[in-house]
Amino acid sequence: MNQSLSAFLLAVANVLLPVAILTFGSGFFPYKPFLPGLAQYADVGIESAPEAPFDRLVFMVVDALRSDFVYSHASGFEFTQRLISTGAAIPFTAHATSPTITMPRVKAITTGSIPSFLDVILNFAESDTTATLAHQDTWLAQMHAKKGGKLVMYGDDTWLKLFPNTFTRADGTSSFFVSDFSEVDNNVTRHIPNELENDDWNTMILHYLGLDHIGHKTGPRGPHMVPKQKEMDRMVQQIYEKIESETHLQSTLFVLCGDHGMNDAGNHGGSSAGETSPALVFMSPKLKEISGGVQCPREAEEEFQFYNVVEQSDLAPTLAGLLGFPVPRNNLGVFIPDFLPLWKDSDKVQLVLGNARQILNIVKATFLNTQFEGSTTVEDCTVATSSVDELACRWARVARQLKERAETINGTCGPVITLLTEFSKRAQEVMSNTASNYNMSRLNVGMIAAGVAAIAASVVSFSSPSTKLAIVFNGITMLYGVMMFASSFVEEEQHFWYWSASGWLAYLYFAESRTRGFQKAPGLLSAGSLVILRVVRRWNQTGQKFAGEPDIAKSFFPLHNIILWGAVLTTYFDILQRLSRRGLRQASAPISSIVAITLCLAAFSFKVSFTNEDAPELLEGFSRALLEGLEDFPLVTQARAVFLGIGVVLACALFSEGMFGTVKKRNGRVWIFHDLLTLFLVTQSTVTNVPLFLLFELQFQLIDFLELSLVELTTTSLLFQYLSFFAFGGSNAISSIDLSNAYNGVSGYNVVVVGILTFISNWAGPIWWTSATSLLLVRKKAYDGSSIRLQHTALLSFFVTTSLLFVMIACTVLRAHLFIWTVFSPKYLYSMVWSLAQHLCINMVGGSTLFWLAAGGGYQERDKQHK
């Protein structure tokens, strides 16, 4: 095929890629409509509200407070457990639906509704204001509307973004500085004594982040977890004792809860039992009137299931009843019946009936063609032909029971409360499982665009005679695409890449051995690559089933930190010696060495300083004098010095090699770029992952000597890009996103900078292999012609567009699947990042730029060394 036509078709494929992604995404993740305005009692036919037992609320959120952290025998919440045992506290496990991250969970807690999955993206965009709840009905808005309704908030600034201009006094803390265990909580605690003395507020919200940060860094069984639980328990004790002793706090309801839990690796975002099972405790001396106490601590009845299990959205109507305001208009929660004994029978019916009518309003607005005002004589509504008809049947039974009760003097409230509660719970279940408001036309347009892009890329990929050997590459692409229809395969995708890479290296071994003989080196090099790959596979356990299992990074290194730092130093020394040889060729050898040593020493010092703050247990045995000397320099300053040094050396090296000079003058700059990129990626990686770059360098050297064909090289590059992502601890779960290096060199939140740094730190492995592949492509250009880069990017584009198409089809076909929001939707978000950031920005733009920098002679010197 004509090269110009090939370039045009390839450009069409890659231009259509973002069009397809954004069009499909806008139809798949639409904002859910909501009913505007504040609810009124008249909306649900209530003339006078039942008297509320409480008039003030202290709402304490401990981020990632998993149920067993409060209720188990290993818990540090000893005072809270005593309150539960004496009846002054009523405990629950609050089921949190996926995605289990802060913003969607706070929305569910405050509105009683089901947040959109798009909140996953907005959760990381801290400067975003489109996620605000300022115009939605929440229990905060209802408390604010009450007489004297002043609210105060201290802690996670997510509340400030969701509820602008709501709080009279507030002090927010960013939730993404995950290396901070203490200051984020101290900033909350310091306000509490004064606020408990004030009587001008009716709602105080506290959101502690330290326990969540500890989980991210050391897991749920880390050494800092129980001490942090005890610290939180002391705050519970301080607040509760003030409620007992202060007159103005006598009618205060104290709620302790988690917004979500965490898995065995300490992360969250997915749907495992640990992530979806936060604790929920209501506390007040008044609760002793209705509770005689329950055993605490105790063992879980099922995995992380303690006491009665309620939905997290049930908080909204329950607080409405306990504090005396209408249930928020968009609520799907059900009043928790354990608190009904606080009211007389007639008020109990009013509370439950108001909740049921409010949910009925949402059901009617959703299913406009269903009649809910008819009558029925059916006793078993479960035989209805659809879930909506079942709801209509249940409501008809409720209406009949209400009529009979009204006609009976002193009729009991038990049966009608039971029917109302059953209707509300069933409606909650139906509405929760109702498919999102998908825009099918946009889904179809997105899939068509992706299909056209895949066809255009395939025409270019398989038009050249050299690509007729791409049967394996095509097989990997098709097999990967089919795998997207199975939730278990999506959750454990890393195994596909690990086994595919192992099989591919085995193929290369036999192919080389057949060509050159078993006694020759190339076959042994492939075998060596297999051994290294086996070590890489064990570096970080990831996926859903084995995330907390023993591995090298999280299990071996903490117990053998001398081996860890030996491997880290070896990695930095390898970068140092390469920079010394190639860094500044126009300068003298001593100057080049001094520059390289200074730069690498600064980078290593930053890594030690960062580890001292991030995971100090990995530095046991280090000289305190060395660590104290580094503490004099802020981490932000150290990181900026490293980044500036890398930039200056790169600029000097590029111009010294002749930015616009002859090929002979420019032939070394691709290596300089790669070495400096490696140092930058090492800086953006956690210390336990730093030695992976040394293993990758060994893999690169072994692959370099195999003299692979274009298709073999592209296949190898694709496999190692994906497997390196999982080797670094990545997965298809939101919970695996690592934010620990997202703020290197950043003193405040900047959505663009933090977003770029987050991507680089999580995709460090794939970025490195893109650069390494460009080095190998330059040498092939000398032998296979100038179209080598075009053919390589065409094959990668074919894989990306085809795999994206399969993901889109899977999400569309399985949109009513039980795991659509827990497995397939996160996979689509990851596919967006792989396609837009890794493929377009890194492979297409970055890789092509690096190829251009090296074009013509980047390997001349290396080829001489090979000879």
Short mmCIF file of C-alpha atoms in Angstrom, two decimals, residues 490-747:
data_model
loop_
_atom_site.label_atom_id
_atom_site.label_comp_id
_atom_site.label_asym_id
_atom_site.label_seq_id
_atom_site.Cartn_x
_atom_site.Cartn_y
_atom_site.Cartn_z
CA VAL A 490 -11.50 -8.63 33.71
CA GLU A 491 -10.85 -8.70 37.46
CA GLU A 492 -7.81 -10.95 37.03
CA GLU A 493 -6.53 -9.57 33.71
CA GLN A 494 -2.91 -9.67 34.88
CA HIS A 495 -2.83 -13.44 34.39
CA PHE A 496 -3.65 -13.06 30.71
CA TRP A 497 -0.60 -10.86 30.17
CA TYR A 498 1.70 -12.89 32.41
CA TRP A 499 0.87 -16.16 30.66
CA SER A 500 0.85 -14.57 27.19
CA ALA A 501 4.29 -13.08 27.81
CA SER A 502 5.58 -16.40 29.15
CA GLY A 503 4.25 -18.25 26.12
CA TRP A 504 5.68 -15.62 23.78
CA LEU A 505 9.16 -15.80 25.32
CA ALA A 506 9.01 -19.59 25.12
CA TYR A 507 8.13 -19.26 21.43
CA LEU A 508 11.09 -16.93 20.88
CA TYR A 509 13.33 -19.44 22.65
CA PHE A 510 12.32 -22.31 20.36
CA ALA A 511 12.31 -20.11 17.27
CA GLU A 512 15.86 -18.89 17.95
CA SER A 513 17.02 -22.36 18.90
CA ARG A 514 15.62 -23.82 15.70
CA THR A 515 17.30 -21.09 13.66
CA ARG A 516 20.68 -20.98 15.38
CA GLY A 517 20.86 -24.23 17.29
CA PHE A 518 20.21 -25.03 20.93
CA GLN A 519 23.81 -24.46 21.88
CA LYS A 520 23.75 -20.82 20.76
CA ALA A 521 23.24 -17.85 23.05
CA PRO A 522 19.90 -16.45 21.77
CA GLY A 523 17.93 -19.41 23.07
CA LEU A 524 19.54 -19.04 26.47
CA LEU A 525 18.75 -15.33 26.42
CA SER A 526 15.06 -16.13 25.95
CA ALA A 527 15.28 -18.57 28.85
CA GLY A 528 16.90 -15.84 30.94
CA SER A 529 14.02 -13.52 30.07
CA LEU A 530 11.58 -16.16 31.31
CA VAL A 531 13.37 -16.34 34.64
CA ILE A 532 13.25 -12.56 35.05
CA LEU A 533 9.57 -12.56 34.09
CA ARG A 534 8.88 -15.12 36.81
CA VAL A 535 10.39 -12.77 39.39
CA VAL A 536 8.46 -9.78 38.00
CA ARG A 537 5.18 -11.68 38.27
CA ARG A 538 5.68 -12.14 42.01
CA TRP A 539 6.59 -8.50 42.66
CA ASN A 540 3.10 -7.19 43.44
CA GLN A 541 0.02 -9.34 43.99
CA THR A 542 -2.86 -7.63 42.27
CA GLY A 543 -6.32 -8.30 40.92
CA GLN A 544 -9.34 -9.03 43.11
CA LYS A 545 -8.76 -12.51 44.57
CA PHE A 546 -5.09 -12.35 45.54
CA ALA A 547 -4.52 -8.64 46.26
CA GLY A 548 -3.56 -9.27 49.89
CA GLU A 549 -1.45 -12.39 49.32
CA PRO A 550 2.31 -12.42 50.09
CA ASP A 551 4.54 -10.86 47.44
CA ILE A 552 7.97 -9.31 47.11
CA ALA A 553 7.06 -5.62 47.45
CA LYS A 554 4.69 -5.75 50.41
CA SER A 555 5.69 -8.94 52.20
CA PHE A 556 9.37 -9.69 51.56
CA PHE A 557 10.98 -6.24 51.49
CA PRO A 558 9.50 -4.95 54.79
CA LEU A 559 11.19 -7.91 56.51
CA HIS A 560 14.44 -7.64 54.53
CA ASN A 561 15.00 -3.93 54.04
CA ILE A 562 18.76 -4.41 53.57
CA ILE A 563 18.04 -6.44 50.42
CA LEU A 564 15.54 -3.78 49.32
CA TRP A 565 17.99 -0.91 49.63
CA GLY A 566 20.76 -2.99 48.07
CA ALA A 567 18.53 -3.48 45.02
CA VAL A 568 17.53 0.20 45.04
CA LEU A 569 21.16 1.36 45.21
CA THR A 570 22.09 -1.03 42.39
CA THR A 571 19.31 0.47 40.25
CA TYR A 572 20.50 4.03 40.88
CA PHE A 573 24.13 2.99 40.24
CA ASP A 574 23.12 1.46 36.91
CA ILE A 575 21.45 4.74 35.90
CA LEU A 576 24.49 6.66 37.17
CA GLN A 577 27.03 4.75 35.11
CA ARG A 578 24.89 5.07 31.97
CA LEU A 579 24.48 8.82 32.47
CA SER A 580 28.22 9.20 33.14
CA ARG A 581 29.01 7.56 29.79
CA ARG A 582 26.33 9.25 27.72
CA GLY A 583 25.06 12.28 29.63
CA LEU A 584 27.16 15.15 28.28
CA ARG A 585 29.35 13.86 25.50
CA GLN A 586 30.68 17.28 24.58
CA ALA A 587 31.93 17.84 28.14
CA SER A 588 34.99 16.20 29.64
CA ALA A 589 34.61 12.84 31.34
CA PRO A 590 35.11 14.27 34.88
CA ILE A 591 32.45 16.96 34.35
CA SER A 592 30.00 14.46 32.89
CA SER A 593 30.58 12.16 35.86
CA ILE A 594 30.14 14.97 38.40
CA VAL A 595 26.86 16.03 36.81
CA ALA A 596 25.58 12.45 36.76
CA ILE A 597 26.63 11.79 40.38
CA THR A 598 25.03 15.03 41.60
CA LEU A 599 21.77 14.33 39.81
CA CYS A 600 21.51 10.70 40.90
CA LEU A 601 22.51 11.56 44.47
CA ALA A 602 19.77 14.21 44.61
CA ALA A 603 17.23 11.73 43.26
CA PHE A 604 18.30 9.04 45.74
CA SER A 605 18.22 11.50 48.65
CA PHE A 606 14.66 12.48 47.71
CA LYS A 607 13.66 8.83 47.57
CA VAL A 608 15.08 8.24 51.07
CA SER A 609 13.37 11.38 52.42
CA PHE A 610 10.07 10.42 50.83
CA THR A 611 10.29 6.90 52.21
CA ASN A 612 11.04 8.30 55.66
CA GLU A 613 7.68 10.10 55.50
CA ASP A 614 5.78 7.51 53.49
CA ALA A 615 6.94 4.16 54.92
CA PRO A 616 9.49 4.75 57.73
CA GLU A 617 9.47 1.05 58.63
CA LEU A 618 11.48 0.42 55.44
CA LEU A 619 14.31 2.59 56.82
CA GLU A 620 14.96 0.68 60.04
CA GLY A 621 18.71 0.47 60.55
CA PHE A 622 19.45 3.67 58.61
CA SER A 623 21.65 6.25 60.26
CA ARG A 624 19.44 8.77 62.09
CA ALA A 625 22.05 11.45 61.42
CA LEU A 626 21.59 10.94 57.67
CA LEU A 627 17.80 11.05 57.96
CA GLU A 628 17.82 14.12 60.20
CA GLY A 629 20.09 15.91 57.72
CA LEU A 630 17.62 15.23 54.92
CA GLU A 631 14.67 16.38 57.03
CA ASP A 632 16.03 19.93 56.88
CA PHE A 633 14.97 20.08 53.22
CA PRO A 634 11.22 19.98 52.38
CA LEU A 635 10.12 17.15 50.12
CA VAL A 636 8.60 19.62 47.64
CA THR A 637 11.93 21.42 47.32
CA GLN A 638 13.88 18.17 46.90
CA ALA A 639 11.48 16.89 44.21
CA ARG A 640 11.60 20.17 42.31
CA ALA A 641 15.42 20.11 42.43
CA VAL A 642 15.44 16.62 40.91
CA PHE A 643 12.93 17.53 38.20
CA LEU A 644 14.80 20.74 37.39
CA GLY A 645 18.13 18.89 37.25
CA ILE A 646 16.72 16.28 34.86
CA GLY A 647 15.31 19.02 32.65
CA VAL A 648 18.54 21.03 32.58
CA VAL A 649 20.72 18.00 31.82
CA LEU A 650 18.34 16.92 29.06
CA ALA A 651 18.35 20.36 27.48
CA CYS A 652 22.14 20.62 27.63
CA ALA A 653 22.57 17.13 26.25
CA LEU A 654 20.18 17.72 23.36
CA PHE A 655 21.81 20.95 22.29
CA SER A 656 25.33 19.65 22.86
CA GLU A 657 24.53 16.71 20.59
CA GLY A 658 23.36 19.16 17.93
CA MET A 659 19.66 19.86 18.01
CA PHE A 660 19.61 20.80 14.38
CA GLY A 661 22.96 19.39 13.33
CA THR A 662 24.01 16.32 11.39
CA VAL A 663 22.89 12.83 12.17
CA LYS A 664 26.39 11.98 13.39
CA LYS A 665 26.16 14.72 16.03
CA ARG A 666 22.69 13.70 17.09
CA ASN A 667 23.06 9.92 17.28
CA GLY A 668 23.43 9.73 21.07
CA ARG A 669 20.55 11.87 22.26
CA VAL A 670 17.94 9.10 22.21
CA TRP A 671 19.99 7.23 24.81
CA ILE A 672 20.35 10.33 26.95
CA PHE A 673 16.61 10.87 26.85
CA HIS A 674 15.92 7.25 27.80
CA ASP A 675 18.35 7.31 30.74
CA LEU A 676 16.94 10.58 32.10
CA LEU A 677 13.39 9.30 31.58
CA THR A 678 14.32 6.22 33.61
CA LEU A 679 15.57 8.42 36.45
CA PHE A 680 12.35 10.46 36.32
CA LEU A 681 10.16 7.33 36.36
CA VAL A 682 12.15 5.92 39.26
CA THR A 683 11.50 9.17 41.14
CA GLN A 684 7.78 8.79 40.47
CA SER A 685 7.65 5.17 41.68
CA THR A 686 7.35 3.76 45.18
CA VAL A 687 10.66 2.62 46.61
CA THR A 688 9.67 -1.07 46.60
CA ASN A 689 9.06 -0.88 42.84
CA VAL A 690 12.36 0.84 41.99
CA PRO A 691 14.30 -2.45 41.45
CA LEU A 692 11.80 -3.39 38.74
CA PHE A 693 13.54 -0.90 36.44
CA LEU A 694 16.78 -2.83 36.88
CA LEU A 695 14.98 -6.05 35.90
CA PHE A 696 13.41 -4.28 32.94
CA GLU A 697 16.85 -3.09 31.84
CA LEU A 698 18.10 -6.68 31.94
CA GLN A 699 15.05 -7.78 29.96
CA PHE A 700 15.72 -5.03 27.44
CA GLN A 701 19.35 -6.10 26.98
CA LEU A 702 18.33 -9.73 26.44
CA ILE A 703 15.61 -8.79 23.94
CA ASP A 704 18.01 -6.45 22.14
CA PHE A 705 20.34 -9.34 21.30
CA LEU A 706 17.55 -11.50 19.84
CA GLU A 707 17.33 -9.40 16.64
CA LEU A 708 13.55 -9.67 16.44
CA SER A 709 11.46 -8.95 13.36
CA LEU A 710 9.11 -5.97 13.38
CA VAL A 711 6.04 -8.02 14.32
CA GLU A 712 7.99 -9.87 17.01
CA LEU A 713 9.28 -6.59 18.41
CA THR A 714 5.82 -4.96 18.41
CA THR A 715 4.29 -8.03 20.04
CA THR A 716 7.01 -8.03 22.70
CA SER A 717 6.50 -4.32 23.32
CA LEU A 718 2.74 -4.71 23.70
CA LEU A 719 3.07 -7.62 26.11
CA PHE A 720 5.67 -5.90 28.28
CA GLN A 721 3.77 -2.61 28.38
CA TYR A 722 0.72 -4.32 29.81
CA LEU A 723 2.43 -6.81 32.11
CA SER A 724 4.62 -4.06 33.58
CA PHE A 725 1.48 -2.12 34.52
CA PHE A 726 0.25 -5.06 36.56
CA ALA A 727 3.71 -5.85 37.91
CA PHE A 728 3.77 -2.36 39.45
CA GLY A 729 0.55 -3.23 41.32
CA GLY A 730 -2.03 -1.94 38.86
CA SER A 731 -5.37 -3.62 38.18
CA ASN A 732 -8.79 -2.86 36.69
CA ALA A 733 -10.12 -1.75 40.08
CA ILE A 734 -10.31 1.91 41.09
CA SER A 735 -8.82 0.85 44.43
CA SER A 736 -5.42 0.12 42.87
CA ILE A 737 -4.76 3.72 41.77
CA ASP A 738 -1.65 4.88 43.64
CA LEU A 739 -1.70 8.55 44.65
CA SER A 740 1.40 8.52 46.86
CA ASN A 741 3.63 10.11 44.19
CA ALA A 742 0.99 12.39 42.68
CA TYR A 743 2.18 15.40 44.69
CA ASN A 744 5.94 15.18 44.14
CA GLY A 745 7.11 18.77 43.74
CA VAL A 746 3.56 20.14 44.13
CA SER A 747 2.84 22.44 47.08
#
